[in-house]
XYZ file of C-alpha atoms in Angstrom:
676
model
C 0.000 0.000 0.000
C 2.798 2.391 0.871
C 4.566 1.574 -2.400
C 1.459 2.365 -4.408
C 1.074 5.667 -2.585
C 4.702 6.577 -3.361
C 4.223 5.722 -7.012
C 1.177 7.983 -7.148
C 3.253 10.764 -5.551
C 6.014 10.347 -8.127
C 3.419 10.428 -10.909
C 2.024 13.717 -9.672
C 5.547 15.063 -9.360
C 6.205 14.083 -12.971
C 3.120 15.931 -14.115
C 4.277 18.998 -12.211
C 7.692 18.696 -13.897
C 6.061 18.599 -17.304
C 4.175 21.723 -16.457
C 7.481 23.418 -15.587
C 9.094 22.165 -18.751
C 6.259 23.476 -20.889
C 6.610 26.812 -19.146
C 10.197 27.158 -20.446
C 9.524 25.474 -23.786
C 12.117 22.778 -23.208
C 11.736 19.107 -23.858
C 8.824 16.986 -24.944
C 5.981 16.228 -22.623
C 5.691 12.661 -21.460
C 2.535 10.695 -21.632
C 0.816 9.319 -18.566
C 1.968 5.803 -19.495
C 5.619 6.902 -19.674
C 5.366 8.619 -16.296
C 3.766 5.509 -14.793
C 6.516 3.372 -16.314
C 9.188 5.597 -14.766
C 7.334 5.505 -11.457
C 7.262 1.723 -11.638
C 10.990 1.648 -12.355
C 11.674 3.586 -9.213
C 9.479 1.283 -7.182
C 12.421 -0.874 -6.090
C 14.325 2.141 -4.870
C 11.211 3.444 -3.174
C 11.122 0.454 -0.892
C 14.503 1.394 0.549
C 13.276 4.864 1.317
C 10.086 3.864 3.051
C 11.305 4.927 6.456
C 12.247 8.332 5.103
C 8.842 8.510 3.503
C 7.206 7.649 6.803
C 9.106 10.427 8.453
C 7.953 12.896 5.802
C 4.295 11.901 6.123
C 4.376 11.224 9.821
C 4.138 7.802 11.325
C 4.620 4.544 9.501
C 1.790 4.835 6.957
C 1.658 6.224 3.438
C -0.086 9.372 2.295
C -3.822 9.438 2.146
C -5.686 10.517 -0.972
C -6.284 13.952 0.568
C -2.509 14.349 1.092
C -1.782 13.408 -2.524
C -4.381 15.814 -3.874
C -3.009 18.612 -1.688
C 0.521 17.954 -2.901
C -0.671 17.917 -6.509
C -2.300 21.297 -5.946
C 1.021 22.712 -4.626
C 2.853 21.391 -7.711
C 0.360 23.099 -10.020
C 0.698 26.415 -8.150
C 4.477 26.165 -8.374
C 4.262 25.553 -12.119
C 2.091 28.645 -12.573
C 4.545 30.772 -10.559
C 7.448 29.582 -12.694
C 5.542 30.269 -15.881
C 5.191 33.969 -15.069
C 8.564 34.438 -13.311
C 11.684 35.723 -15.218
C 14.121 32.964 -16.255
C 17.053 32.365 -13.896
C 20.567 31.392 -14.851
C 20.260 28.053 -13.206
C 17.134 27.425 -15.249
C 18.500 28.464 -18.616
C 18.703 24.896 -19.794
C 17.071 21.783 -18.515
C 19.237 18.902 -17.386
C 20.460 16.730 -20.169
C 18.991 13.585 -18.749
C 16.917 12.384 -15.956
C 18.070 9.503 -13.888
C 15.164 7.128 -14.143
C 16.732 4.528 -11.939
C 17.369 0.943 -12.891
C 15.402 -0.405 -15.884
C 12.244 -2.284 -15.080
C 12.526 -6.029 -14.892
C 9.495 -6.466 -17.212
C 7.150 -4.448 -19.371
C 4.201 -2.956 -17.433
C 0.916 -4.781 -17.771
C -1.213 -2.782 -20.211
C -4.419 -1.382 -18.789
C -7.601 -3.055 -20.014
C -9.858 -1.246 -22.438
C -13.018 -1.791 -20.423
C -14.774 1.577 -20.062
C -15.175 2.930 -16.567
C -18.625 4.036 -15.500
C -18.785 7.788 -15.784
C -14.991 8.140 -16.401
C -12.807 8.638 -19.477
C -9.103 7.952 -19.857
C -7.262 10.908 -21.459
C -5.922 10.310 -24.922
C -7.867 7.133 -25.458
C -11.091 6.630 -27.492
C -13.184 3.912 -25.985
C -15.277 1.602 -28.101
C -18.788 1.782 -26.702
C -21.453 -0.835 -27.427
C -23.906 0.025 -30.184
C -26.810 2.216 -29.172
C -30.067 0.447 -28.340
C -33.126 1.794 -30.117
C -36.030 0.857 -27.864
C -39.572 1.417 -29.122
C -42.671 0.956 -26.964
C -45.850 2.047 -28.755
C -48.497 3.351 -26.404
C -46.120 3.670 -23.481
C -46.888 6.317 -20.898
C -44.102 8.748 -20.152
C -42.696 8.377 -16.671
C -43.787 11.140 -14.291
C -41.208 13.847 -13.623
C -39.349 13.858 -10.309
C -41.384 16.787 -9.071
C -44.432 14.541 -9.127
C -43.037 12.806 -6.065
C -42.685 15.451 -3.370
C -40.371 14.713 -0.512
C -41.817 17.166 1.956
C -44.921 15.155 2.945
C -45.449 14.577 6.607
C -47.917 11.908 7.836
C -50.701 13.187 10.048
C -52.882 11.163 12.397
C -56.262 12.333 10.973
C -56.305 13.452 7.343
C -60.096 13.935 7.236
C -60.224 16.749 9.800
C -57.129 18.559 8.537
C -59.062 20.739 6.086
C -61.350 21.928 8.860
C -58.463 22.510 11.265
C -56.707 24.704 8.684
C -59.879 26.660 7.992
C -60.155 25.456 4.374
C -63.675 24.158 4.968
C -66.301 25.012 7.541
C -68.268 21.844 8.299
C -71.918 22.461 9.180
C -74.369 19.694 9.984
C -77.019 21.079 7.608
C -74.647 21.499 4.623
C -74.432 18.300 2.506
C -72.185 19.885 -0.136
C -69.106 20.364 2.053
C -67.376 18.039 4.474
C -70.033 16.697 6.801
C -69.892 14.012 9.465
C -73.557 13.111 8.845
C -72.821 12.317 5.190
C -69.935 9.929 5.880
C -67.167 12.372 4.962
C -65.391 12.068 8.330
C -64.869 8.853 10.297
C -66.409 8.397 13.687
C -64.191 9.915 16.372
C -61.706 7.409 17.741
C -61.768 5.312 14.539
C -60.167 5.609 11.127
C -62.465 3.457 8.955
C -65.974 3.592 10.485
C -68.324 6.114 8.883
C -71.886 7.218 9.581
C -74.142 8.423 6.746
C -77.628 9.862 7.109
C -80.125 10.516 4.321
C -83.351 12.474 4.681
C -85.954 12.782 1.902
C -89.174 14.757 1.700
C -91.483 13.679 -1.154
C -94.602 15.804 -1.701
C -97.321 14.867 -4.219
C -100.368 16.828 -5.353
C -102.399 14.878 -7.899
C -105.739 15.946 -9.371
C -107.063 13.316 -11.788
C -110.066 11.808 -13.539
C -110.817 8.157 -14.285
C -113.933 5.974 -14.633
C -115.383 5.502 -11.133
C -118.026 2.783 -10.745
C -121.174 3.538 -8.783
C -121.923 1.343 -5.759
C -124.610 -1.305 -6.126
C -126.246 -0.331 -2.831
C -126.013 3.456 -2.838
C -124.493 6.560 -4.325
C -123.465 9.897 -2.867
C -125.980 11.716 -5.092
C -129.552 10.386 -5.349
C -130.757 10.230 -8.879
C -127.344 9.513 -10.347
C -127.507 5.712 -10.191
C -125.607 4.296 -13.125
C -122.748 1.924 -13.760
C -120.286 4.824 -13.576
C -120.540 8.124 -11.757
C -118.497 11.306 -11.713
C -114.846 10.860 -12.604
C -112.841 13.514 -10.718
C -110.701 12.836 -7.649
C -107.772 14.302 -5.713
C -104.730 12.716 -4.058
C -102.386 14.473 -1.631
C -99.436 12.592 -0.182
C -96.505 13.608 1.976
C -93.729 11.089 2.531
C -90.688 11.468 4.782
C -87.847 8.965 4.488
C -85.041 8.726 7.043
C -82.160 6.357 6.307
C -78.907 5.752 8.175
C -75.846 3.640 7.386
C -72.905 2.542 9.510
C -70.064 1.643 7.153
C -66.637 0.156 7.752
C -63.993 0.786 5.098
C -62.888 3.524 2.736
C -65.543 3.285 0.042
C -64.028 5.885 -2.269
C -62.217 3.207 -4.264
C -63.404 -0.158 -2.929
C -66.609 -1.770 -1.623
C -67.407 -1.401 2.084
C -66.109 -4.138 4.340
C -69.245 -4.063 6.465
C -72.433 -2.013 6.317
C -75.495 -1.770 8.546
C -78.437 0.159 7.069
C -81.960 1.068 8.125
C -84.591 3.173 6.351
C -87.997 4.204 7.658
C -90.715 5.878 5.590
C -93.655 7.815 6.989
C -96.528 8.772 4.690
C -99.625 10.836 5.305
C -102.096 10.668 2.415
C -105.474 12.176 1.643
C -107.879 11.010 -1.091
C -111.185 12.533 -2.148
C -113.540 10.833 -4.643
C -117.121 11.631 -5.667
C -118.679 8.175 -5.111
C -119.150 5.838 -2.147
C -117.599 2.370 -1.733
C -114.527 3.438 -3.654
C -112.340 4.136 -0.631
C -114.154 1.891 1.905
C -116.197 -1.231 1.537
C -118.857 0.152 3.892
C -121.307 2.426 2.059
C -121.758 4.416 5.262
C -118.196 5.718 5.145
C -117.360 9.106 3.659
C -116.021 9.677 0.171
C -112.728 11.055 1.430
C -110.029 9.429 3.521
C -106.979 10.542 5.466
C -104.506 7.846 6.420
C -100.969 7.665 7.827
C -98.496 4.801 8.020
C -94.841 4.077 8.881
C -93.092 1.412 6.831
C -89.745 -0.304 7.274
C -88.230 -0.071 3.806
C -84.648 -1.152 4.510
C -82.978 -3.132 7.278
C -79.961 -5.132 6.145
C -76.378 -6.130 6.829
C -73.918 -6.092 3.927
C -70.770 -8.159 4.526
C -67.782 -8.002 2.186
C -66.644 -11.606 1.768
C -63.450 -11.121 -0.216
C -61.583 -9.280 -2.955
C -60.627 -11.416 -5.928
C -58.354 -9.010 -7.840
C -56.115 -5.991 -7.400
C -58.883 -3.865 -8.972
C -61.251 -4.748 -6.125
C -63.428 -7.244 -7.916
C -65.319 -8.724 -5.004
C -67.958 -11.023 -3.526
C -70.453 -9.663 -0.957
C -73.428 -10.978 0.981
C -76.462 -8.868 1.929
C -79.139 -10.120 4.334
C -82.343 -8.305 5.294
C -84.943 -5.956 3.805
C -83.218 -4.459 0.778
C -83.986 -2.837 -2.591
C -83.631 -4.969 -5.695
C -84.458 -4.730 -9.389
C -84.256 -7.693 -11.719
C -83.255 -5.585 -14.736
C -82.662 -2.066 -16.025
C -86.236 -0.735 -16.291
C -88.172 -2.554 -13.554
C -90.501 -4.543 -15.826
C -90.509 -7.778 -13.815
C -89.621 -7.205 -10.153
C -88.529 -3.988 -8.445
C -89.229 -3.738 -4.740
C -87.826 -3.560 -1.204
C -88.264 -7.042 0.222
C -86.812 -9.393 2.834
C -84.123 -11.517 1.259
C -80.607 -12.887 0.976
C -78.436 -11.712 -1.874
C -74.976 -12.866 -2.962
C -73.476 -10.459 -5.479
C -70.156 -9.328 -6.890
C -68.159 -8.627 -10.006
C -65.189 -9.809 -12.057
C -62.894 -8.602 -14.849
C -62.566 -4.981 -13.650
C -66.319 -4.713 -13.052
C -67.209 -5.675 -16.605
C -68.842 -8.844 -15.321
C -71.444 -8.685 -12.532
C -73.688 -11.294 -10.973
C -76.591 -11.666 -8.514
C -77.986 -14.669 -6.676
C -80.974 -13.695 -4.540
C -83.936 -15.168 -2.680
C -86.818 -13.065 -1.304
C -89.681 -13.759 1.062
C -92.293 -11.139 0.297
C -93.553 -8.750 2.985
C -97.186 -7.680 3.087
C -97.843 -4.103 1.925
C -99.919 -1.377 3.514
C -103.016 -0.831 1.405
C -103.063 2.946 1.057
C -99.376 3.880 1.152
C -97.805 0.845 -0.518
C -95.114 0.691 2.193
C -93.866 -2.487 3.876
C -96.118 -3.605 6.732
C -94.053 -5.761 9.102
C -96.938 -5.967 11.590
C -98.534 -8.629 9.370
C -97.104 -12.064 8.857
C -95.006 -12.727 5.792
C -96.689 -13.866 2.606
C -96.409 -17.412 1.257
C -94.846 -15.892 -1.829
C -91.183 -16.497 -2.679
C -88.955 -15.123 -5.432
C -85.613 -16.650 -6.512
C -83.405 -14.725 -8.940
C -80.093 -15.292 -10.702
C -78.666 -12.749 -13.139
C -75.412 -12.026 -14.950
C -74.368 -8.696 -16.523
C -71.609 -8.297 -19.093
C -70.369 -4.968 -20.448
C -69.416 -4.523 -24.118
C -71.404 -7.562 -25.213
C -72.251 -8.187 -28.003
C -70.887 -4.786 -29.092
C -68.730 -2.160 -27.374
C -70.967 0.223 -25.450
C -73.721 -2.354 -24.878
C -74.313 -4.066 -21.532
C -76.168 -7.376 -21.744
C -77.938 -9.231 -18.963
C -79.311 -12.747 -18.868
C -81.469 -13.779 -15.955
C -83.770 -16.411 -14.546
C -86.430 -15.755 -11.901
C -88.803 -18.163 -10.212
C -91.974 -17.146 -8.340
C -93.435 -19.753 -5.992
C -96.849 -18.775 -4.596
C -98.730 -20.846 -2.008
C -101.581 -18.510 -1.030
C -104.411 -20.594 -2.446
C -105.870 -21.384 0.980
C -105.696 -17.817 2.303
C -108.260 -15.031 2.459
C -106.668 -11.606 2.651
C -108.717 -8.451 3.257
C -107.046 -5.086 2.769
C -107.239 -2.204 5.276
C -110.259 -0.725 3.513
C -112.265 -3.934 3.773
C -111.940 -5.190 0.188
C -110.880 -8.804 -0.577
C -107.558 -8.993 -2.427
C -106.707 -12.729 -2.138
C -108.311 -14.533 -3.785
C -109.219 -11.951 -6.385
C -112.954 -11.483 -6.968
C -112.754 -12.537 -10.594
C -113.714 -15.740 -12.386
C -114.562 -18.607 -10.028
C -113.417 -16.604 -6.950
C -111.233 -19.481 -5.735
C -107.721 -19.287 -4.297
C -104.749 -20.178 -6.445
C -101.289 -21.687 -6.068
C -98.828 -21.303 -8.908
C -95.212 -21.728 -9.930
C -93.827 -19.623 -12.754
C -90.292 -19.262 -14.103
C -89.111 -16.270 -16.123
C -86.206 -16.399 -18.575
C -85.028 -12.954 -19.594
C -82.556 -11.046 -21.699
C -82.069 -7.300 -21.189
C -79.728 -4.808 -22.762
C -78.853 -1.180 -22.201
C -76.245 1.015 -23.878
C -75.342 2.606 -27.163
C -74.684 1.447 -30.726
C -72.994 4.333 -32.497
C -75.323 7.305 -32.057
C -78.325 5.171 -31.133
C -79.136 4.647 -27.454
C -80.951 1.380 -26.852
C -82.837 -0.229 -23.989
C -84.553 -3.555 -24.626
C -86.054 -6.413 -22.618
C -87.481 -9.824 -23.450
C -89.043 -12.415 -21.113
C -90.534 -15.848 -21.526
C -92.700 -17.157 -18.686
C -93.588 -20.803 -18.171
C -94.985 -22.775 -15.270
C -98.222 -24.101 -13.824
C -101.323 -22.572 -12.254
C -103.037 -25.023 -9.869
C -106.468 -23.430 -10.341
C -107.391 -21.498 -13.453
C -109.950 -18.784 -12.702
C -112.162 -20.023 -15.578
C -111.936 -23.817 -15.402
C -110.858 -24.516 -11.809
C -108.325 -27.000 -13.212
C -104.571 -26.980 -13.626
C -103.279 -24.900 -16.495
C -99.892 -24.438 -18.050
C -98.474 -20.921 -18.130
C -96.909 -19.956 -21.448
C -96.490 -16.217 -22.104
C -93.929 -13.703 -23.291
C -93.001 -10.025 -23.170
C -90.818 -7.733 -25.309
C -90.091 -4.005 -24.982
C -87.615 -1.632 -26.596
C -86.808 2.065 -26.466
C -84.291 3.305 -29.056
C -83.317 6.975 -28.976
C -80.893 9.398 -30.589
C -79.347 12.638 -29.358
C -79.244 15.836 -31.407
C -77.270 18.291 -29.302
C -79.680 19.134 -26.454
C -82.591 17.080 -27.827
C -83.173 13.350 -27.459
C -85.794 11.707 -29.669
C -87.255 8.375 -28.517
C -89.367 5.549 -29.914
C -91.311 3.235 -27.615
C -92.620 -0.256 -28.206
C -93.993 -2.917 -25.839
C -95.888 -6.161 -26.355
C -97.133 -8.502 -23.621
C -98.975 -11.572 -24.834
C -102.655 -12.101 -23.999
C -104.733 -15.227 -23.434
C -106.650 -16.258 -26.530
C -108.876 -18.947 -25.002
C -109.935 -18.683 -21.343
C -111.372 -22.227 -21.219
C -108.385 -24.314 -22.316
C -105.494 -25.561 -20.196
C -103.166 -22.742 -21.307
C -102.723 -19.302 -19.697
C -100.981 -17.114 -22.251
C -101.332 -13.669 -20.673
C -98.058 -12.207 -19.395
C -97.939 -10.772 -15.869
C -95.048 -9.566 -13.713
C -94.190 -10.250 -10.070
C -94.063 -6.615 -8.923
C -93.571 -4.142 -11.755
C -92.457 -0.528 -11.458
C -91.550 0.431 -15.027
C -89.368 3.401 -15.919
C -90.648 3.407 -19.471
C -92.904 5.398 -21.808
C -92.962 8.428 -19.534
C -93.006 6.406 -16.309
C -95.271 7.923 -13.631
C -95.987 11.006 -15.767
C -97.914 8.774 -18.187
C -101.652 8.587 -17.573
C -101.935 4.840 -18.118
C -98.968 4.015 -15.884
C -99.962 6.428 -13.108
C -103.692 5.714 -12.803
C -105.613 2.529 -12.029
C -108.655 1.840 -14.185
C -111.294 -0.231 -12.308
C -112.583 -3.210 -14.290
C -116.221 -2.771 -13.376
C -118.760 -5.291 -14.621
C -116.282 -8.172 -15.052
C -115.028 -8.414 -11.494
C -115.196 -6.659 -8.166
C -112.283 -4.598 -6.860
C -110.281 -5.502 -9.962
C -108.144 -3.093 -11.982
C -107.421 -3.319 -15.662
C -103.932 -2.128 -14.812
C -102.151 -1.338 -11.544
C -100.972 2.000 -10.171
C -97.432 2.620 -11.391
C -97.772 -0.348 -13.699
C -98.144 -0.698 -17.456
C -99.523 -4.250 -17.865
C -103.233 -5.004 -18.348
C -103.112 -7.788 -15.780
C -106.652 -7.722 -14.247
C -105.248 -8.020 -10.699
C -106.955 -7.078 -7.452
C -103.849 -5.178 -6.356
C -100.259 -4.920 -7.496
C -99.112 -4.702 -3.868
C -101.338 -7.334 -2.211
C -102.764 -9.432 -5.043
C -101.465 -12.425 -6.965
C -100.154 -12.542 -10.519
C -102.820 -13.309 -13.107
C -101.954 -14.965 -16.408
C -105.559 -14.936 -17.657
C -105.396 -11.404 -19.016
C -105.812 -9.619 -22.372
C -102.170 -8.609 -22.745
C -100.751 -5.171 -23.504
C -99.614 -3.321 -26.624
C -97.853 0.072 -26.432
C -96.525 1.959 -29.453
C -95.349 5.568 -29.455
C -92.466 7.917 -28.893
C -91.337 11.111 -27.296
C -88.582 13.664 -26.927
C -86.510 15.144 -24.110
C -85.362 18.765 -24.283
C -82.503 19.891 -22.023
C -83.450 23.551 -22.244
C -81.079 24.482 -19.409
C -78.692 22.469 -17.270
C -81.322 22.856 -14.556
C -84.437 22.328 -16.707
C -85.614 19.372 -18.778
C -88.901 19.117 -20.665
C -90.146 15.701 -21.774
C -92.985 14.831 -24.096
C -94.534 11.400 -24.654
C -97.333 10.039 -26.768
C -98.274 6.412 -27.142
C -101.191 4.260 -28.147
C -102.392 1.747 -25.546
C -104.180 -1.430 -26.570
C -104.912 -5.034 -25.662
C -103.201 -7.929 -27.401
C -106.350 -10.088 -27.337
C -109.816 -9.330 -25.938
C -111.065 -12.910 -25.489
C -110.633 -12.791 -21.695
C -112.421 -9.434 -21.422
C -115.293 -10.655 -23.588
C -115.748 -13.724 -21.383
C -115.701 -11.701 -18.155
C -118.034 -8.976 -19.417
C -120.250 -11.360 -21.378
C -119.899 -9.262 -24.505
C -119.583 -10.604 -27.988
C -117.022 -8.197 -29.408
C -114.733 -5.628 -27.815
C -112.187 -3.604 -29.849
C -108.532 -3.843 -28.827
C -107.862 -0.097 -28.813
C -107.855 1.517 -25.379
C -106.756 4.993 -26.449
C -103.975 7.541 -26.805
C -101.877 8.670 -23.860
C -100.103 12.042 -24.261
C -98.087 13.794 -21.549
C -95.763 16.749 -21.000
C -93.505 16.889 -17.965
C -90.830 19.202 -16.609
C -87.981 18.528 -14.212
C -86.317 21.517 -12.593
C -83.182 21.150 -10.461
C -82.308 24.657 -9.212
C -78.766 23.733 -8.156
C -78.150 21.140 -10.883
C -78.098 18.377 -8.267
C -80.576 15.794 -7.033
C -80.916 17.503 -3.647
C -83.760 19.742 -4.799
C -85.986 18.454 -7.615
C -89.337 19.853 -8.716
C -91.477 17.882 -11.164
C -94.675 18.841 -12.897
C -96.631 16.959 -15.536
C -99.945 16.924 -17.326
C -101.229 13.802 -19.056
C -104.339 13.433 -21.192
C -105.912 10.122 -22.122
C -108.082 10.101 -25.242
C -110.262 7.016 -24.951
C -110.406 4.613 -27.890
C -113.191 2.366 -29.059
C -112.329 -0.487 -26.722
C -112.128 1.804 -23.685
C -115.447 3.478 -24.491
C -117.022 0.067 -24.924
C -115.896 -0.934 -21.412
C -116.064 2.304 -19.437
C -117.938 5.540 -19.250
C -118.870 8.298 -16.790
C -121.955 10.251 -15.897
C -120.945 13.238 -18.019
C -120.039 10.973 -20.957
C -116.518 12.317 -21.102
C -114.190 10.579 -23.533
C -111.027 12.296 -22.304
C -109.363 11.935 -18.906
C -106.483 13.815 -17.337
C -103.817 13.337 -14.697
C -101.817 16.183 -13.146
C -98.742 15.479 -11.037
C -96.989 18.116 -8.921
C -94.040 16.664 -7.079
C -91.301 18.206 -4.906
C -88.385 16.057 -3.714
C -85.933 17.474 -1.177
C -82.946 15.314 -0.251
C -80.308 15.736 2.427
């Protein structure tokens, strides 16, 4: 080690000598290899002078690298001083020769040509490997270093930092900024438990007209006895919904690990009609009614079973009273019912599935809310469905599903809160029914180019233990198709509407071909702004307390009640053809128009029930205009208003009438929804 240090010192001294020689223009500069060779030649003599060297450097060790660099700096300064100093006599000529010491015993080992990382050897051109041309189409450029700050400091509670710094001012009544009641801040003392509260006020004012049958025993106006009386009525309803969730997990980018949820709904409703025995079975009761009810709409536990991918594809289990819809538009089953549901997704959420079983809860007659004070119905629904995005085309989501409805209420007699029988329905042979029906369905929703498309198709098959016409077993074979294509033109969307539900052609055979749903709530053809969907038309003369259609339903099912009655596959079917347009006049204001023709697929069932020889299929034209105004461009404050007019067709006029012989009916809906 000491010898190497001495050689390095001699090499630096040689460089300093060359600098001096160049300053006087004498001699030829030596290369670094020649200097190293001379230094190597003096290595043997350097060993003899090690003790002197140790005395110079102090101790018995060689110079450190700092010592060598310092000495080299002194040599360079000396060379500069000599360059600018006047020549001296003793320096007029350089010595003739330099004693290089004894010749080396062997030639020095040549240095290898391997390039040093980040270093170059003077006077030598290194052969570098050929350049690599790397191409990576579609690669994303790496983020710059400034994208990774190094001045971040972890804090114990990142949610409350904004409030502590005064950036936000949380207020319990403000849902737009950070709010503990909306699940924006974890519960104190935890880091992943959140509480979320939702409050909804739903106000409805609904003047309307529809055919109202006159009571057999009496009427509110003597002298007006007829099959149908006056047709005007009024509905007022105020509903308050309070829902709360306790959630574990950061749900901003992954499903909750655990959720407990409860939702209560309170409704106060008032109805005024012109005839008796419409609201109550007793003719002594008044023609108006005020009723209030509290329903338990949600009460479930949602448990996150597992994640199956880095993108949080998951499996979860939900048990309790929960909302569920079998498909996109609510044609078959959309309700809040008691059930067990296993659901999840795969392939970055492009594949979704549901496996569910529901035990139906009885409904309150006047509000339609869940009534848990009554025992559960002997009515069960089993559902399996699979969704796939971008199938069969990009932009289209397809769903295939199977649903089974098992009803065992044939031995029951159910009377609603107003005193009217609902099970069994007072139609046909008035006997109770048990049935099993399975639905196979395909549904799609999405876009093909510029065309938006929603479509559904169902095939129902099963067995009815007691047909309402024959009292014998009958096979259920029916089908349903519906489609709504639309196209956008800037701020205008133009829509076409088509729906066909098969009807029963022969009431006295062993086939029931009329299609009926389990619990429909269709968002289609104007939804609840449509006259036919919003209003129930009583089927007077062919049954008692029977509706041609159900409230918030589109099918002509001849059921006693959508909420409390049974499905009926002996019905005339439904045909809807029409269209409409949506106009986004302002970001806050949308105007929608709809017009469609309503008809029956086959009138054989109606002819048998009414004992009429021929009844036209046309029910009439349904036209509506509705507006939706969102003052703050959010769903927190929504005002809706609509007017619908129903122009009765030949079939409707053949079945129904009113005391004033009106052939047009109207429905007005004023609705205010406030959400916290």
